[in-house]
JSON list of C-alpha atoms in Angstrom, two decimals:
[
{"chain": "A", "resi": 1171, "resn": "MET", "atom": "CA", "xyz": [2.50, -5.56, -16.12]},
{"chain": "A", "resi": 1172, "resn": "LEU", "atom": "CA", "xyz": [6.47, -6.19, -16.38]},
{"chain": "A", "resi": 1173, "resn": "HIS", "atom": "CA", "xyz": [8.97, -6.86, -14.21]},
{"chain": "A", "resi": 1174, "resn": "CYS", "atom": "CA", "xyz": [12.44, -6.80, -15.46]},
{"chain": "A", "resi": 1175, "resn": "ARG", "atom": "CA", "xyz": [16.27, -6.43, -14.80]},
{"chain": "A", "resi": 1176, "resn": "ALA", "atom": "CA", "xyz": [18.46, -4.26, -16.83]},
{"chain": "A", "resi": 1177, "resn": "ASN", "atom": "CA", "xyz": [20.29, -6.00, -19.27]},
{"chain": "A", "resi": 1178, "resn": "PRO", "atom": "CA", "xyz": [23.91, -5.17, -20.34]},
{"chain": "A", "resi": 1179, "resn": "SER", "atom": "CA", "xyz": [23.17, -3.26, -22.52]},
{"chain": "A", "resi": 1180, "resn": "GLY", "atom": "CA", "xyz": [20.78, -0.82, -20.27]},
{"chain": "A", "resi": 1181, "resn": "ARG", "atom": "CA", "xyz": [17.28, -2.33, -21.93]},
{"chain": "A", "resi": 1182, "resn": "CYS", "atom": "CA", "xyz": [14.52, -3.83, -19.27]},
{"chain": "A", "resi": 1183, "resn": "GLU", "atom": "CA", "xyz": [14.42, -7.66, -19.41]},
{"chain": "A", "resi": 1184, "resn": "VAL", "atom": "CA", "xyz": [11.08, -8.81, -18.86]},
{"chain": "A", "resi": 1185, "resn": "LEU", "atom": "CA", "xyz": [11.39, -11.13, -16.37]},
{"chain": "A", "resi": 1186, "resn": "SER", "atom": "CA", "xyz": [8.81, -14.27, -15.38]},
{"chain": "A", "resi": 1187, "resn": "LEU", "atom": "CA", "xyz": [6.41, -14.46, -11.78]},
{"chain": "A", "resi": 1188, "resn": "SER", "atom": "CA", "xyz": [8.67, -16.57, -10.57]},
{"chain": "A", "resi": 1189, "resn": "ASP", "atom": "CA", "xyz": [11.99, -15.46, -12.15]},
{"chain": "A", "resi": 1190, "resn": "HIS", "atom": "CA", "xyz": [11.90, -12.52, -9.90]},
{"chain": "A", "resi": 1191, "resn": "PRO", "atom": "CA", "xyz": [14.67, -12.21, -6.86]},
{"chain": "A", "resi": 1192, "resn": "VAL", "atom": "CA", "xyz": [12.06, -12.16, -4.68]},
{"chain": "A", "resi": 1193, "resn": "PHE", "atom": "CA", "xyz": [11.25, -15.48, -4.84]},
{"chain": "A", "resi": 1194, "resn": "ASN", "atom": "CA", "xyz": [14.33, -16.70, -3.65]},
{"chain": "A", "resi": 1195, "resn": "SER", "atom": "CA", "xyz": [14.91, -14.68, -0.90]},
{"chain": "A", "resi": 1196, "resn": "THR", "atom": "CA", "xyz": [13.83, -15.51, 2.60]},
{"chain": "A", "resi": 1197, "resn": "TYR", "atom": "CA", "xyz": [11.93, -12.75, 4.45]},
{"chain": "A", "resi": 1198, "resn": "ARG", "atom": "CA", "xyz": [11.79, -11.97, 8.33]},
{"chain": "A", "resi": 1199, "resn": "ALA", "atom": "CA", "xyz": [7.96, -10.28, 7.52]},
{"chain": "A", "resi": 1200, "resn": "PHE", "atom": "CA", "xyz": [6.18, -8.87, 4.75]},
{"chain": "A", "resi": 1201, "resn": "LEU", "atom": "CA", "xyz": [4.65, -5.27, 5.85]},
{"chain": "A", "resi": 1202, "resn": "PHE", "atom": "CA", "xyz": [1.97, -4.33, 3.51]},
{"chain": "A", "resi": 1203, "resn": "ASP", "atom": "CA", "xyz": [0.00, -1.16, 2.17]},
{"chain": "A", "resi": 1204, "resn": "MET", "atom": "CA", "xyz": [-3.67, -1.36, 2.59]},
{"chain": "A", "resi": 1205, "resn": "ASP", "atom": "CA", "xyz": [-5.54, 0.67, -0.56]},
{"chain": "A", "resi": 1206, "resn": "GLY", "atom": "CA", "xyz": [-4.75, -0.44, -3.74]},
{"chain": "A", "resi": 1207, "resn": "THR", "atom": "CA", "xyz": [-2.10, -3.66, -2.06]},
{"chain": "A", "resi": 1208, "resn": "VAL", "atom": "CA", "xyz": [-4.91, -5.76, -0.11]},
{"chain": "A", "resi": 1209, "resn": "LEU", "atom": "CA", "xyz": [-7.93, -3.75, -1.27]},
{"chain": "A", "resi": 1210, "resn": "THR", "atom": "CA", "xyz": [-9.53, -1.66, -3.13]},
{"chain": "A", "resi": 1211, "resn": "SER", "atom": "CA", "xyz": [-11.68, 1.68, -2.18]},
{"chain": "A", "resi": 1212, "resn": "ILE", "atom": "CA", "xyz": [-10.69, 3.46, -5.68]},
{"chain": "A", "resi": 1213, "resn": "ALA", "atom": "CA", "xyz": [-14.84, 4.44, -6.12]},
{"chain": "A", "resi": 1214, "resn": "ALA", "atom": "CA", "xyz": [-15.12, 4.83, -2.55]},
{"chain": "A", "resi": 1215, "resn": "ALA", "atom": "CA", "xyz": [-12.38, 7.60, -1.75]},
{"chain": "A", "resi": 1216, "resn": "GLU", "atom": "CA", "xyz": [-12.74, 9.39, -5.53]},
{"chain": "A", "resi": 1217, "resn": "ARG", "atom": "CA", "xyz": [-16.46, 10.14, -4.44]},
{"chain": "A", "resi": 1218, "resn": "VAL", "atom": "CA", "xyz": [-15.26, 11.98, -1.62]},
{"chain": "A", "resi": 1219, "resn": "TRP", "atom": "CA", "xyz": [-12.46, 13.76, -2.63]},
{"chain": "A", "resi": 1220, "resn": "THR", "atom": "CA", "xyz": [-14.76, 14.70, -5.98]},
{"chain": "A", "resi": 1221, "resn": "THR", "atom": "CA", "xyz": [-17.22, 16.51, -3.41]},
{"chain": "A", "resi": 1222, "resn": "TRP", "atom": "CA", "xyz": [-14.24, 18.21, -1.32]},
{"chain": "A", "resi": 1223, "resn": "ALA", "atom": "CA", "xyz": [-13.03, 19.39, -4.72]},
{"chain": "A", "resi": 1224, "resn": "MET", "atom": "CA", "xyz": [-15.58, 20.45, -5.95]},
{"chain": "A", "resi": 1225, "resn": "ARG", "atom": "CA", "xyz": [-16.34, 22.85, -2.72]},
{"chain": "A", "resi": 1226, "resn": "HIS", "atom": "CA", "xyz": [-13.14, 24.28, -2.99]},
{"chain": "A", "resi": 1227, "resn": "GLY", "atom": "CA", "xyz": [-13.29, 24.82, -6.25]},
{"chain": "A", "resi": 1228, "resn": "VAL", "atom": "CA", "xyz": [-10.15, 22.00, -7.28]},
{"chain": "A", "resi": 1229, "resn": "ASP", "atom": "CA", "xyz": [-9.70, 20.95, -10.79]},
{"chain": "A", "resi": 1230, "resn": "VAL", "atom": "CA", "xyz": [-11.24, 16.57, -9.81]},
{"chain": "A", "resi": 1231, "resn": "GLU", "atom": "CA", "xyz": [-9.60, 15.68, -12.96]},
{"chain": "A", "resi": 1232, "resn": "SER", "atom": "CA", "xyz": [-5.85, 17.06, -12.71]},
{"chain": "A", "resi": 1233, "resn": "PHE", "atom": "CA", "xyz": [-7.02, 16.51, -8.10]},
{"chain": "A", "resi": 1234, "resn": "LEU", "atom": "CA", "xyz": [-7.49, 12.55, -8.00]},
{"chain": "A", "resi": 1235, "resn": "PRO", "atom": "CA", "xyz": [-4.85, 11.16, -9.37]},
{"chain": "A", "resi": 1236, "resn": "THR", "atom": "CA", "xyz": [-2.57, 12.52, -6.64]},
{"chain": "A", "resi": 1237, "resn": "ILE", "atom": "CA", "xyz": [-4.50, 10.96, -3.43]},
{"chain": "A", "resi": 1238, "resn": "HIS", "atom": "CA", "xyz": [-4.00, 8.01, -3.71]},
{"chain": "A", "resi": 1239, "resn": "GLY", "atom": "CA", "xyz": [-1.40, 6.66, -1.47]},
{"chain": "A", "resi": 1240, "resn": "ALA", "atom": "CA", "xyz": [-0.31, 9.98, 0.51]},
{"chain": "A", "resi": 1241, "resn": "ARG", "atom": "CA", "xyz": [-2.41, 10.69, 4.17]},
{"chain": "A", "resi": 1242, "resn": "ALA", "atom": "CA", "xyz": [-5.14, 13.41, 3.68]},
{"chain": "A", "resi": 1243, "resn": "ILE", "atom": "CA", "xyz": [-3.80, 16.20, 6.33]},
{"chain": "A", "resi": 1244, "resn": "ASP", "atom": "CA", "xyz": [-0.69, 15.91, 3.25]},
{"chain": "A", "resi": 1245, "resn": "THR", "atom": "CA", "xyz": [-2.48, 15.71, 0.43]},
{"chain": "A", "resi": 1246, "resn": "ILE", "atom": "CA", "xyz": [-4.38, 18.78, 1.53]},
{"chain": "A", "resi": 1247, "resn": "ARG", "atom": "CA", "xyz": [-1.59, 20.85, 2.72]},
{"chain": "A", "resi": 1248, "resn": "ARG", "atom": "CA", "xyz": [0.12, 20.29, -0.63]},
{"chain": "A", "resi": 1249, "resn": "LEU", "atom": "CA", "xyz": [-2.52, 22.30, -2.56]},
{"chain": "A", "resi": 1250, "resn": "GLY", "atom": "CA", "xyz": [-1.60, 25.35, -0.76]},
{"chain": "A", "resi": 1251, "resn": "LEU", "atom": "CA", "xyz": [-5.08, 26.82, -0.33]},
{"chain": "A", "resi": 1252, "resn": "PRO", "atom": "CA", "xyz": [-6.10, 29.93, 1.33]},
{"chain": "A", "resi": 1253, "resn": "GLY", "atom": "CA", "xyz": [-7.65, 29.77, 4.66]},
{"chain": "A", "resi": 1254, "resn": "VAL", "atom": "CA", "xyz": [-7.99, 26.49, 4.69]},
{"chain": "A", "resi": 1255, "resn": "ASP", "atom": "CA", "xyz": [-7.47, 24.78, 7.87]},
{"chain": "A", "resi": 1256, "resn": "ALA", "atom": "CA", "xyz": [-5.79, 21.17, 6.43]},
{"chain": "A", "resi": 1257, "resn": "GLU", "atom": "CA", "xyz": [-6.71, 19.45, 10.02]},
{"chain": "A", "resi": 1258, "resn": "ALA", "atom": "CA", "xyz": [-10.47, 19.84, 9.89]},
{"chain": "A", "resi": 1259, "resn": "GLU", "atom": "CA", "xyz": [-10.57, 19.15, 6.32]},
{"chain": "A", "resi": 1260, "resn": "ALA", "atom": "CA", "xyz": [-8.95, 15.76, 6.65]},
{"chain": "A", "resi": 1261, "resn": "ALA", "atom": "CA", "xyz": [-11.00, 15.09, 9.42]},
{"chain": "A", "resi": 1262, "resn": "TRP", "atom": "CA", "xyz": [-14.32, 15.90, 7.50]},
{"chain": "A", "resi": 1263, "resn": "ILE", "atom": "CA", "xyz": [-12.69, 13.34, 4.52]},
{"chain": "A", "resi": 1264, "resn": "THR", "atom": "CA", "xyz": [-11.93, 10.66, 7.06]},
{"chain": "A", "resi": 1265, "resn": "GLU", "atom": "CA", "xyz": [-15.70, 10.85, 8.27]},
{"chain": "A", "resi": 1266, "resn": "ALA", "atom": "CA", "xyz": [-16.89, 10.95, 4.85]},
{"chain": "A", "resi": 1267, "resn": "GLU", "atom": "CA", "xyz": [-14.95, 8.08, 4.11]},
{"chain": "A", "resi": 1268, "resn": "ILE", "atom": "CA", "xyz": [-15.94, 5.86, 7.14]},
{"chain": "A", "resi": 1269, "resn": "ASP", "atom": "CA", "xyz": [-19.44, 6.56, 6.28]},
{"chain": "A", "resi": 1270, "resn": "ASP", "atom": "CA", "xyz": [-18.52, 5.27, 2.54]},
{"chain": "A", "resi": 1271, "resn": "VAL", "atom": "CA", "xyz": [-17.77, 1.39, 2.25]},
{"chain": "A", "resi": 1272, "resn": "ASP", "atom": "CA", "xyz": [-20.09, 1.36, -1.40]},
{"chain": "A", "resi": 1273, "resn": "GLY", "atom": "CA", "xyz": [-17.61, -0.66, -3.32]},
{"chain": "A", "resi": 1274, "resn": "VAL", "atom": "CA", "xyz": [-14.82, -1.10, -1.27]},
{"chain": "A", "resi": 1275, "resn": "PHE", "atom": "CA", "xyz": [-13.15, -4.83, -1.77]},
{"chain": "A", "resi": 1276, "resn": "GLU", "atom": "CA", "xyz": [-10.28, -7.11, -1.46]},
{"chain": "A", "resi": 1277, "resn": "VAL", "atom": "CA", "xyz": [-7.62, -7.49, -4.12]},
{"chain": "A", "resi": 1278, "resn": "ALA", "atom": "CA", "xyz": [-8.46, -11.23, -4.99]},
{"chain": "A", "resi": 1279, "resn": "GLY", "atom": "CA", "xyz": [-6.87, -13.32, -2.60]},
{"chain": "A", "resi": 1280, "resn": "ALA", "atom": "CA", "xyz": [-5.90, -10.99, -0.54]},
{"chain": "A", "resi": 1281, "resn": "ALA", "atom": "CA", "xyz": [-7.90, -12.77, 2.80]},
{"chain": "A", "resi": 1282, "resn": "LYS", "atom": "CA", "xyz": [-6.60, -15.91, 2.47]},
{"chain": "A", "resi": 1283, "resn": "PHE", "atom": "CA", "xyz": [-2.85, -14.87, 2.02]},
{"chain": "A", "resi": 1284, "resn": "LEU", "atom": "CA", "xyz": [-2.63, -13.10, 4.50]},
{"chain": "A", "resi": 1285, "resn": "ARG", "atom": "CA", "xyz": [-4.54, -15.45, 7.10]},
{"chain": "A", "resi": 1286, "resn": "SER", "atom": "CA", "xyz": [-2.13, -17.91, 5.78]},
{"chain": "A", "resi": 1287, "resn": "LEU", "atom": "CA", "xyz": [0.85, -15.80, 7.58]},
{"chain": "A", "resi": 1288, "resn": "PRO", "atom": "CA", "xyz": [2.17, -16.47, 10.99]},
{"chain": "A", "resi": 1289, "resn": "ALA", "atom": "CA", "xyz": [0.21, -13.33, 13.10]},
{"chain": "A", "resi": 1290, "resn": "ARG", "atom": "CA", "xyz": [4.00, -11.80, 14.02]},
{"chain": "A", "resi": 1291, "resn": "GLN", "atom": "CA", "xyz": [5.47, -11.99, 10.60]},
{"chain": "A", "resi": 1292, "resn": "TRP", "atom": "CA", "xyz": [3.95, -9.30, 8.86]},
{"chain": "A", "resi": 1293, "resn": "ALA", "atom": "CA", "xyz": [1.99, -5.61, 9.63]},
{"chain": "A", "resi": 1294, "resn": "ILE", "atom": "CA", "xyz": [-0.08, -3.25, 7.13]},
{"chain": "A", "resi": 1295, "resn": "VAL", "atom": "CA", "xyz": [1.83, 0.31, 7.11]},
{"chain": "A", "resi": 1296, "resn": "THR", "atom": "CA", "xyz": [-1.92, 2.61, 5.49]},
{"chain": "A", "resi": 1297, "resn": "SER", "atom": "CA", "xyz": [-2.23, 6.29, 5.38]},
{"chain": "A", "resi": 1298, "resn": "ALA", "atom": "CA", "xyz": [-5.56, 6.42, 6.10]},
{"chain": "A", "resi": 1299, "resn": "PRO", "atom": "CA", "xyz": [-6.32, 6.97, 9.55]},
{"chain": "A", "resi": 1300, "resn": "ARG", "atom": "CA", "xyz": [-7.07, 2.97, 12.38]},
{"chain": "A", "resi": 1301, "resn": "GLU", "atom": "CA", "xyz": [-10.70, 3.96, 12.20]},
{"chain": "A", "resi": 1302, "resn": "LEU", "atom": "CA", "xyz": [-11.13, 4.52, 8.31]},
{"chain": "A", "resi": 1303, "resn": "ALA", "atom": "CA", "xyz": [-8.92, 1.61, 8.02]},
{"chain": "A", "resi": 1304, "resn": "LEU", "atom": "CA", "xyz": [-10.60, -0.70, 10.30]},
{"chain": "A", "resi": 1305, "resn": "ARG", "atom": "CA", "xyz": [-13.62, 0.04, 8.39]},
{"chain": "A", "resi": 1306, "resn": "ARG", "atom": "CA", "xyz": [-12.66, -0.57, 5.21]},
{"chain": "A", "resi": 1307, "resn": "MET", "atom": "CA", "xyz": [-10.63, -4.47, 6.07]},
{"chain": "A", "resi": 1308, "resn": "ALA", "atom": "CA", "xyz": [-14.14, -5.18, 7.53]},
{"chain": "A", "resi": 1309, "resn": "ALA", "atom": "CA", "xyz": [-15.95, -3.61, 4.36]},
{"chain": "A", "resi": 1310, "resn": "ALA", "atom": "CA", "xyz": [-13.53, -5.78, 2.39]},
{"chain": "A", "resi": 1311, "resn": "GLY", "atom": "CA", "xyz": [-13.54, -9.08, 4.50]},
{"chain": "A", "resi": 1312, "resn": "ILE", "atom": "CA", "xyz": [-9.51, -7.96, 5.26]},
{"chain": "A", "resi": 1313, "resn": "PRO", "atom": "CA", "xyz": [-7.96, -9.76, 8.50]},
{"chain": "A", "resi": 1314, "resn": "GLU", "atom": "CA", "xyz": [-7.40, -7.60, 11.16]},
{"chain": "A", "resi": 1315, "resn": "PRO", "atom": "CA", "xyz": [-3.31, -6.93, 11.90]},
{"chain": "A", "resi": 1316, "resn": "GLU", "atom": "CA", "xyz": [-1.81, -8.08, 15.05]},
{"chain": "A", "resi": 1317, "resn": "VAL", "atom": "CA", "xyz": [0.67, -4.96, 14.19]},
{"chain": "A", "resi": 1318, "resn": "MET", "atom": "CA", "xyz": [-1.14, -1.80, 11.89]},
{"chain": "A", "resi": 1319, "resn": "VAL", "atom": "CA", "xyz": [1.16, 1.60, 11.42]},
{"chain": "A", "resi": 1320, "resn": "THR", "atom": "CA", "xyz": [-1.69, 4.16, 10.63]},
{"chain": "A", "resi": 1321, "resn": "ALA", "atom": "CA", "xyz": [-1.67, 8.10, 9.67]},
{"chain": "A", "resi": 1322, "resn": "GLU", "atom": "CA", "xyz": [-2.00, 8.69, 13.55]},
{"chain": "A", "resi": 1323, "resn": "ASP", "atom": "CA", "xyz": [1.54, 6.92, 13.96]},
{"chain": "A", "resi": 1324, "resn": "VAL", "atom": "CA", "xyz": [4.15, 8.73, 12.26]},
{"chain": "A", "resi": 1325, "resn": "THR", "atom": "CA", "xyz": [4.07, 13.02, 11.81]},
{"chain": "A", "resi": 1326, "resn": "VAL", "atom": "CA", "xyz": [5.04, 12.42, 8.31]},
{"chain": "A", "resi": 1327, "resn": "GLY", "atom": "CA", "xyz": [3.30, 9.42, 6.30]},
{"chain": "A", "resi": 1328, "resn": "LYS", "atom": "CA", "xyz": [4.52, 8.35, 2.60]},
{"chain": "A", "resi": 1329, "resn": "PRO", "atom": "CA", "xyz": [6.94, 8.68, 0.43]},
{"chain": "A", "resi": 1330, "resn": "ASP", "atom": "CA", "xyz": [8.54, 8.97, 4.23]},
{"chain": "A", "resi": 1331, "resn": "PRO", "atom": "CA", "xyz": [9.84, 5.85, 5.29]},
{"chain": "A", "resi": 1332, "resn": "ALA", "atom": "CA", "xyz": [8.99, 6.46, 8.71]},
{"chain": "A", "resi": 1333, "resn": "GLY", "atom": "CA", "xyz": [5.93, 3.87, 8.54]},
{"chain": "A", "resi": 1334, "resn": "TYR", "atom": "CA", "xyz": [7.44, 0.79, 7.33]},
{"chain": "A", "resi": 1335, "resn": "ARG", "atom": "CA", "xyz": [10.60, 1.67, 9.95]},
{"chain": "A", "resi": 1336, "resn": "LEU", "atom": "CA", "xyz": [7.64, 1.93, 12.39]},
{"chain": "A", "resi": 1337, "resn": "ALA", "atom": "CA", "xyz": [5.89, -1.59, 11.26]},
{"chain": "A", "resi": 1338, "resn": "ALA", "atom": "CA", "xyz": [9.31, -3.61, 10.93]},
{"chain": "A", "resi": 1339, "resn": "ARG", "atom": "CA", "xyz": [10.46, -2.32, 14.21]},
{"chain": "A", "resi": 1340, "resn": "ARG", "atom": "CA", "xyz": [7.19, -3.31, 16.13]},
{"chain": "A", "resi": 1341, "resn": "LEU", "atom": "CA", "xyz": [8.05, -7.01, 14.42]},
{"chain": "A", "resi": 1342, "resn": "GLY", "atom": "CA", "xyz": [11.30, -6.89, 16.43]},
{"chain": "A", "resi": 1343, "resn": "VAL", "atom": "CA", "xyz": [13.05, -6.60, 12.38]},
{"chain": "A", "resi": 1344, "resn": "GLU", "atom": "CA", "xyz": [15.05, -4.82, 10.27]},
{"chain": "A", "resi": 1345, "resn": "PRO", "atom": "CA", "xyz": [13.27, -3.30, 7.84]},
{"chain": "A", "resi": 1346, "resn": "GLY", "atom": "CA", "xyz": [15.89, -4.85, 4.82]},
{"chain": "A", "resi": 1347, "resn": "GLN", "atom": "CA", "xyz": [14.56, -7.93, 6.04]},
{"chain": "A", "resi": 1348, "resn": "CYS", "atom": "CA", "xyz": [11.30, -7.19, 5.13]},
{"chain": "A", "resi": 1349, "resn": "LEU", "atom": "CA", "xyz": [9.35, -7.51, 1.28]},
{"chain": "A", "resi": 1350, "resn": "VAL", "atom": "CA", "xyz": [7.08, -4.84, 1.26]},
{"chain": "A", "resi": 1351, "resn": "PHE", "atom": "CA", "xyz": [3.67, -4.88, -0.97]},
{"chain": "A", "resi": 1352, "resn": "GLU", "atom": "CA", "xyz": [2.70, -1.25, -2.71]},
{"chain": "A", "resi": 1353, "resn": "ASP", "atom": "CA", "xyz": [1.16, -0.33, -5.60]},
{"chain": "A", "resi": 1354, "resn": "ALA", "atom": "CA", "xyz": [1.07, 3.53, -5.10]},
{"chain": "A", "resi": 1355, "resn": "THR", "atom": "CA", "xyz": [4.31, 5.60, -6.11]},
{"chain": "A", "resi": 1356, "resn": "VAL", "atom": "CA", "xyz": [4.48, 7.83, -2.66]},
{"chain": "A", "resi": 1357, "resn": "GLY", "atom": "CA", "xyz": [4.92, 4.16, -1.05]},
{"chain": "A", "resi": 1358, "resn": "ILE", "atom": "CA", "xyz": [6.85, 2.01, -3.67]},
{"chain": "A", "resi": 1359, "resn": "LEU", "atom": "CA", "xyz": [9.43, 5.20, -2.83]},
{"chain": "A", "resi": 1360, "resn": "ALA", "atom": "CA", "xyz": [8.56, 4.91, 1.41]},
{"chain": "A", "resi": 1361, "resn": "ALA", "atom": "CA", "xyz": [9.60, 1.25, 0.96]},
{"chain": "A", "resi": 1362, "resn": "GLU", "atom": "CA", "xyz": [12.66, 2.22, -1.34]},
{"chain": "A", "resi": 1363, "resn": "ALA", "atom": "CA", "xyz": [14.35, 4.42, 1.11]},
{"chain": "A", "resi": 1364, "resn": "ALA", "atom": "CA", "xyz": [13.42, 2.31, 4.09]},
{"chain": "A", "resi": 1365, "resn": "GLY", "atom": "CA", "xyz": [15.40, -0.19, 2.59]},
{"chain": "A", "resi": 1366, "resn": "ALA", "atom": "CA", "xyz": [13.22, -3.14, 2.06]},
{"chain": "A", "resi": 1367, "resn": "ASP", "atom": "CA", "xyz": [12.88, -5.19, -1.34]},
{"chain": "A", "resi": 1368, "resn": "LEU", "atom": "CA", "xyz": [9.78, -4.89, -2.69]},
{"chain": "A", "resi": 1369, "resn": "MET", "atom": "CA", "xyz": [6.20, -6.50, -4.75]},
{"chain": "A", "resi": 1370, "resn": "ILE", "atom": "CA", "xyz": [4.25, -4.01, -6.54]},
{"chain": "A", "resi": 1371, "resn": "VAL", "atom": "CA", "xyz": [0.54, -4.82, -6.68]},
{"chain": "A", "resi": 1372, "resn": "THR", "atom": "CA", "xyz": [-0.81, -3.90, -9.64]},
{"chain": "A", "resi": 1373, "resn": "ALA", "atom": "CA", "xyz": [-4.92, -4.41, -9.29]},
{"chain": "A", "resi": 1374, "resn": "THR", "atom": "CA", "xyz": [-5.70, -1.31, -9.47]},
{"chain": "A", "resi": 1375, "resn": "HIS", "atom": "CA", "xyz": [-3.13, -0.23, -12.26]},
{"chain": "A", "resi": 1376, "resn": "GLU", "atom": "CA", "xyz": [-4.85, 1.67, -15.14]},
{"chain": "A", "resi": 1377, "resn": "GLN", "atom": "CA", "xyz": [-1.29, 1.53, -17.59]},
{"chain": "A", "resi": 1378, "resn": "PRO", "atom": "CA", "xyz": [1.82, -1.29, -16.84]},
{"chain": "A", "resi": 1379, "resn": "ILE", "atom": "CA", "xyz": [4.42, -0.84, -15.47]},
{"chain": "A", "resi": 1380, "resn": "GLU", "atom": "CA", "xyz": [8.06, -1.53, -16.00]},
{"chain": "A", "resi": 1381, "resn": "THR", "atom": "CA", "xyz": [10.19, -1.72, -12.60]},
{"chain": "A", "resi": 1382, "resn": "LEU", "atom": "CA", "xyz": [12.91, -3.62, -11.26]},
{"chain": "A", "resi": 1383, "resn": "HIS", "atom": "CA", "xyz": [11.06, -4.45, -8.31]},
{"chain": "A", "resi": 1384, "resn": "GLY", "atom": "CA", "xyz": [8.39, -7.65, -8.89]},
{"chain": "A", "resi": 1385, "resn": "THR", "atom": "CA", "xyz": [5.15, -7.19, -9.73]},
{"chain": "A", "resi": 1386, "resn": "LEU", "atom": "CA", "xyz": [1.60, -8.88, -8.82]},
{"chain": "A", "resi": 1387, "resn": "VAL", "atom": "CA", "xyz": [-1.94, -8.64, -10.60]},
{"chain": "A", "resi": 1388, "resn": "ASP", "atom": "CA", "xyz": [-3.41, -10.63, -7.65]},
{"chain": "A", "resi": 1389, "resn": "TYR", "atom": "CA", "xyz": [-2.48, -13.12, -4.40]},
{"chain": "A", "resi": 1390, "resn": "ASP", "atom": "CA", "xyz": [-4.56, -16.06, -6.56]},
{"chain": "A", "resi": 1391, "resn": "LEU", "atom": "CA", "xyz": [-0.58, -16.25, -8.20]},
{"chain": "A", "resi": 1392, "resn": "VAL", "atom": "CA", "xyz": [1.46, -16.72, -4.88]},
{"chain": "A", "resi": 1393, "resn": "ARG", "atom": "CA", "xyz": [1.40, -18.76, -1.87]},
{"chain": "A", "resi": 1394, "resn": "VAL", "atom": "CA", "xyz": [4.11, -18.57, 1.14]},
{"chain": "A", "resi": 1395, "resn": "GLN", "atom": "CA", "xyz": [6.28, -21.24, 3.01]},
{"chain": "A", "resi": 1396, "resn": "VAL", "atom": "CA", "xyz": [6.63, -20.59, 6.33]},
{"chain": "A", "resi": 1397, "resn": "ASP", "atom": "CA", "xyz": [10.06, -22.06, 8.47]},
{"chain": "A", "resi": 1398, "resn": "ALA", "atom": "CA", "xyz": [12.04, -21.37, 11.11]},
{"chain": "A", "resi": 1399, "resn": "ALA", "atom": "CA", "xyz": [14.00, -19.55, 8.81]},
{"chain": "A", "resi": 1400, "resn": "GLY", "atom": "CA", "xyz": [10.95, -17.29, 7.38]},
{"chain": "A", "resi": 1401, "resn": "LEU", "atom": "CA", "xyz": [8.86, -16.02, 4.89]},
{"chain": "A", "resi": 1402, "resn": "ARG", "atom": "CA", "xyz": [9.36, -17.40, 1.19]},
{"chain": "A", "resi": 1403, "resn": "LEU", "atom": "CA", "xyz": [6.83, -16.69, -1.28]},
{"chain": "A", "resi": 1404, "resn": "HIS", "atom": "CA", "xyz": [6.22, -18.87, -4.37]},
{"chain": "A", "resi": 1405, "resn": "ALA", "atom": "CA", "xyz": [4.37, -18.62, -7.23]},
{"chain": "A", "resi": 1406, "resn": "ASP", "atom": "CA", "xyz": [1.82, -21.16, -8.46]}
]
């Protein structure tokens, strides 16, 4: 995966991991998306959504790429299916996903990395409902944070920045003092709109991404320095 900076010609100039500006910055907090960022639940989620899509006559192949990073209710509403109760269908999706955590596992090094962070300096911001988020984190061995923003905490999901702004506020910092770890387009847009710096986690990406943001394959490649000034990311 590529991260780059624009050179004078406007082309993408590829940077090594430790050259990216996020490694020269100190942050008051780290904010993490969940699915695809600290754990992967793609197989389980796609099993459930495939069943749902087939039941509603939705083309599975074109539909599945649209589910990642968004709240279930927003995904269903976006389809505009006649006669469909989005709240009831989203509740069905949630229960089915809670029951199916087969193949849910951490992104390499995520649990250890999260445990190295001070409790009041990190949060998870997920489009999943709280019960589902806790179920998946337990299945993957991800520690439960003191601060977690879930689907129930916002009226509008990603790409709206409300979730990241709320997490920063609960930690007592400004979004611009945070580094967000994200994987999906809607989450990346939400973090950008919130005014935070970004590290894009590419562990579940099937195609390379060209971006001005930092990119990270997994957490075995980084460590964090904690001091009175805040959190500083280092490449191993």
